[in-house]
Amino acid sequence: MPSPLLLAAARSERMRDLVTSVPLTRGVVDRFVAGNDLEAALGAARKLGREGLEVTLDHLGEHTREAAQAQATRDAYLRLFEAFAEHGLAAGADASVKLSALGQALPGELALDLAQEICAAAGRAGMTVTLDMEDHTTVDSTLEILGKLRGDFPWAGVAVQAMLRRSAGDLRDLARDGSRVRLVKGAYAEPPSVAFQSRHDVDRAYVRGLRLLMEGDGYPMVASHDPRIIEIALALAAARPPASYEFQMLYGVRAAEQRRLAETDRMRVYVPYGADWYGYFMRRLAERPANLVFFLRSFVSR
Ligand code: FDA
C-alpha cells in the first residue's frame, strides 16, 4: 500500500518547500508531469495521440484556500479547452478536475459554480470532464456536486476509490445511464474505519467494483497499472459492446503497456501539467518504493 510517511509529506508545507527548492528534483518530476505550462500539455497530447492514446488533462493544484486562486484554476481550464479546440486536439479529450482546487473547502457553492463553468466550456470545445476523488472527507460533497453537474452535463464523470469501504454502494448508484465512472485503488492515507488497509483487501474490493461497473450500464473507466486487474477487466469486458469502456493510466507509468492496450482497446493517459506538482508527485512516490529510490539516487549520483 502507499507509504503513509510519504503521503503525510505530500500534505506538509515544510517538505514542499524543501523538495521544490532542490533544482535536481525537476528531472525526476518530468517523468510524471508533462511540464509547467499549457504548451507542455499540448505537446504531450499531440505525442500520445500519434501513438493512438487518448488523454485526460489535469491542471495541477489542490487544497485551494482563496476564492481568487480557485478562479485562476477555472481560468486555466478555460484556456486549456480553447487551446485544445484551436489545435484540433479537443475531440474525445477529457479534463480531470480536483474540486479542492476549485474551493470545495470554502463556504458557499464556489466549487459547484466553477465546475459548472468548466463543464460548459468543455462541452463547447467537444471535451468531457472527470472529477478526481480526493481524501474520504470530500466524497459526499464531490458526489453531490457530480449529481448537480450531470443534470446539464450527463457526460460528467467521477473517480471512485476501491479502498473506501463505502465505494461498493457508490458504484451501485453510479453504474447506470452511461455514467462515466473511473475506478481507482485510491491514493490517500485513510484510517481503517473508512478504508481497507491491506493490498490484498484493496485489490479484492477493486475486482468487486469492476464487476459492478462492467455489469451495469454506465461507462467504466478502468484506471490501474496492475497487470492482474487489467487481465480481469479484459475478461469482464468481453461481454460488453466494443468501446463501451476504457482503460486509463498515468503519464510516465507503464508507457509500453499503454501502447500495447491501445492496439485493441480505448486507452487514455492522465496527463498532469502546471507548476503546482508537489502533492501529485509525492503521491506517485508513495505508490512505489522504487520511485523513491530513483528520486533519492538523483541526489546521490551528482
Ligand atoms: P498498484 O499500486 O498495485 O500498482 C500496480 C503496478 O503498477 C506496480 O507494481 C507498478 O508496476 C505500476 N505502478 C503503479 N503505480 C506506479 C507509480 N506511481 N510509478 C511507477 N509504477 C507504478 N487516486 C485517487 O485517489 N483519486 C483519483 O482521482 C485518482 N485518479 C487516477 C487516475 C488515473 C488515470 C490513474 C491511473 C490513477 C488514479 N489514481 C487516483 C491513483 C490510484 O488510486 C492509484 O494510487 C494508482 O493508480 C496506483 O494503483 P494501481 O492500480 O496502478 O496498482
Tab-separated table of C-alpha atoms and ligand atoms in Angstrom, residues 1-2 31-32 56 96-98 131-135 158-161 163 182-188 199 203 206 222-229 247-254 268-270 280 283-288 290-291, ligand 1:
chain	number	residue	atom	x	y	z
A	1	MET	CA	0.000	0.000	0.000
A	2	PRO	CA	1.131	3.623	-0.462
A	31	ARG	CA	8.881	11.564	-15.600
A	32	PHE	CA	5.401	12.036	-14.127
A	56	THR	CA	-7.258	13.457	-19.754
A	96	SER	CA	-9.565	15.832	-14.816
A	97	VAL	CA	-10.582	18.308	-12.148
A	98	LYS	CA	-9.921	18.352	-8.402
A	131	LEU	CA	-13.882	14.774	-11.175
A	132	ASP	CA	-10.890	13.295	-9.373
A	133	MET	CA	-11.659	11.845	-5.937
A	134	GLU	CA	-9.599	13.166	-3.039
A	135	ASP	CA	-9.483	12.135	0.630
A	158	VAL	CA	-16.052	10.802	-11.401
A	159	ALA	CA	-13.295	8.689	-9.860
A	160	VAL	CA	-14.275	6.139	-7.196
A	161	GLN	CA	-11.660	4.678	-4.838
A	163	MET	CA	-10.071	1.208	-0.989
A	182	ARG	CA	-13.243	5.839	-13.202
A	183	LEU	CA	-12.354	3.064	-10.795
A	184	VAL	CA	-9.028	3.582	-8.963
A	185	LYS	CA	-7.451	1.832	-5.983
A	186	GLY	CA	-7.078	5.099	-4.008
A	187	ALA	CA	-4.008	7.240	-3.415
A	188	TYR	CA	-4.674	8.799	0.008
A	199	ARG	CA	-3.104	-4.530	-0.669
A	203	ASP	CA	-7.365	-5.484	-4.812
A	206	TYR	CA	-11.283	-3.307	-6.855
A	222	VAL	CA	-10.519	1.104	-15.599
A	223	ALA	CA	-7.708	3.187	-14.097
A	224	SER	CA	-4.946	0.856	-12.953
A	225	HIS	CA	-1.462	-0.276	-13.953
A	226	ASP	CA	-1.884	-3.606	-12.190
A	227	PRO	CA	-1.445	-6.445	-14.727
A	228	ARG	CA	-3.866	-8.742	-12.870
A	229	ILE	CA	-6.554	-6.069	-12.723
A	247	PHE	CA	-8.508	1.820	-19.727
A	248	GLN	CA	-6.621	4.694	-18.106
A	249	MET	CA	-3.065	5.016	-16.820
A	250	LEU	CA	-0.868	7.794	-15.511
A	251	TYR	CA	1.606	9.711	-17.644
A	252	GLY	CA	5.043	8.126	-17.262
A	253	VAL	CA	3.822	4.836	-15.764
A	254	ARG	CA	3.995	1.625	-17.854
A	268	ARG	CA	-6.466	7.171	-22.010
A	269	VAL	CA	-3.418	8.699	-20.346
A	270	TYR	CA	-3.793	11.045	-17.359
A	280	TYR	CA	0.760	14.842	-7.143
A	283	ARG	CA	1.615	10.514	-4.184
A	284	ARG	CA	3.410	8.888	-7.138
A	285	LEU	CA	6.483	8.327	-4.956
A	286	ALA	CA	4.299	6.878	-2.199
A	287	GLU	CA	2.771	4.333	-4.579
A	288	ARG	CA	6.021	2.670	-5.417
A	290	ALA	CA	11.267	2.062	-6.498
A	291	ASN	CA	10.235	5.605	-7.462
B	1	FDA	P1	-0.637	-0.804	-7.841
B	1	FDA	O1	-0.298	0.364	-6.975
B	1	FDA	O2	-0.858	-2.123	-7.205
B	1	FDA	O3	0.447	-0.907	-8.971
B	1	FDA	C1	0.500	-1.978	-9.892
B	1	FDA	C2	1.773	-1.853	-10.710
B	1	FDA	O4	1.696	-0.658	-11.494
B	1	FDA	C3	3.044	-1.648	-9.868
B	1	FDA	O5	3.596	-2.875	-9.486
B	1	FDA	C4	3.921	-0.889	-10.838
B	1	FDA	O6	4.469	-1.751	-11.807
B	1	FDA	C5	2.943	0.011	-11.529
B	1	FDA	N1	2.807	1.313	-10.830
B	1	FDA	C6	1.748	1.741	-10.106
B	1	FDA	N2	1.942	2.992	-9.653
B	1	FDA	C7	3.164	3.357	-10.092
B	1	FDA	C8	3.915	4.560	-9.982
B	1	FDA	N3	3.491	5.618	-9.297
B	1	FDA	N4	5.128	4.582	-10.578
B	1	FDA	C9	5.596	3.541	-11.281
B	1	FDA	N5	4.913	2.374	-11.434
B	1	FDA	C10	3.719	2.294	-10.848
B	1	FDA	N6	-6.339	8.056	-6.981
B	1	FDA	C11	-7.230	8.730	-6.231
B	1	FDA	O7	-7.258	8.547	-5.003
B	1	FDA	N7	-8.097	9.623	-6.818
B	1	FDA	C12	-8.130	9.824	-8.156
B	1	FDA	O8	-8.936	10.620	-8.646
B	1	FDA	C13	-7.198	9.110	-8.970
B	1	FDA	N8	-7.164	9.292	-10.325
B	1	FDA	C14	-6.398	8.431	-11.086
B	1	FDA	C15	-6.495	8.473	-12.466
B	1	FDA	C16	-5.805	7.554	-13.250
B	1	FDA	C17	-5.965	7.587	-14.731
B	1	FDA	C18	-4.989	6.565	-12.618
B	1	FDA	C19	-4.270	5.542	-13.424
B	1	FDA	C20	-4.857	6.560	-11.248
B	1	FDA	C21	-5.540	7.490	-10.473
B	1	FDA	N9	-5.418	7.487	-9.083
B	1	FDA	C22	-6.313	8.220	-8.336
B	1	FDA	C23	-4.313	6.733	-8.419
B	1	FDA	C24	-4.744	5.366	-7.946
B	1	FDA	O9	-5.606	5.471	-6.839
B	1	FDA	C25	-3.528	4.524	-7.546
B	1	FDA	O10	-2.868	5.143	-6.467
B	1	FDA	C26	-2.515	4.294	-8.646
B	1	FDA	O11	-3.134	4.095	-9.875
B	1	FDA	C27	-1.674	3.033	-8.338
B	1	FDA	O12	-2.502	1.904	-8.263
B	1	FDA	P2	-2.556	0.743	-9.377
B	1	FDA	O13	-3.988	0.419	-9.602
B	1	FDA	O14	-1.799	1.131	-10.572
B	1	FDA	O15	-1.970	-0.542	-8.671
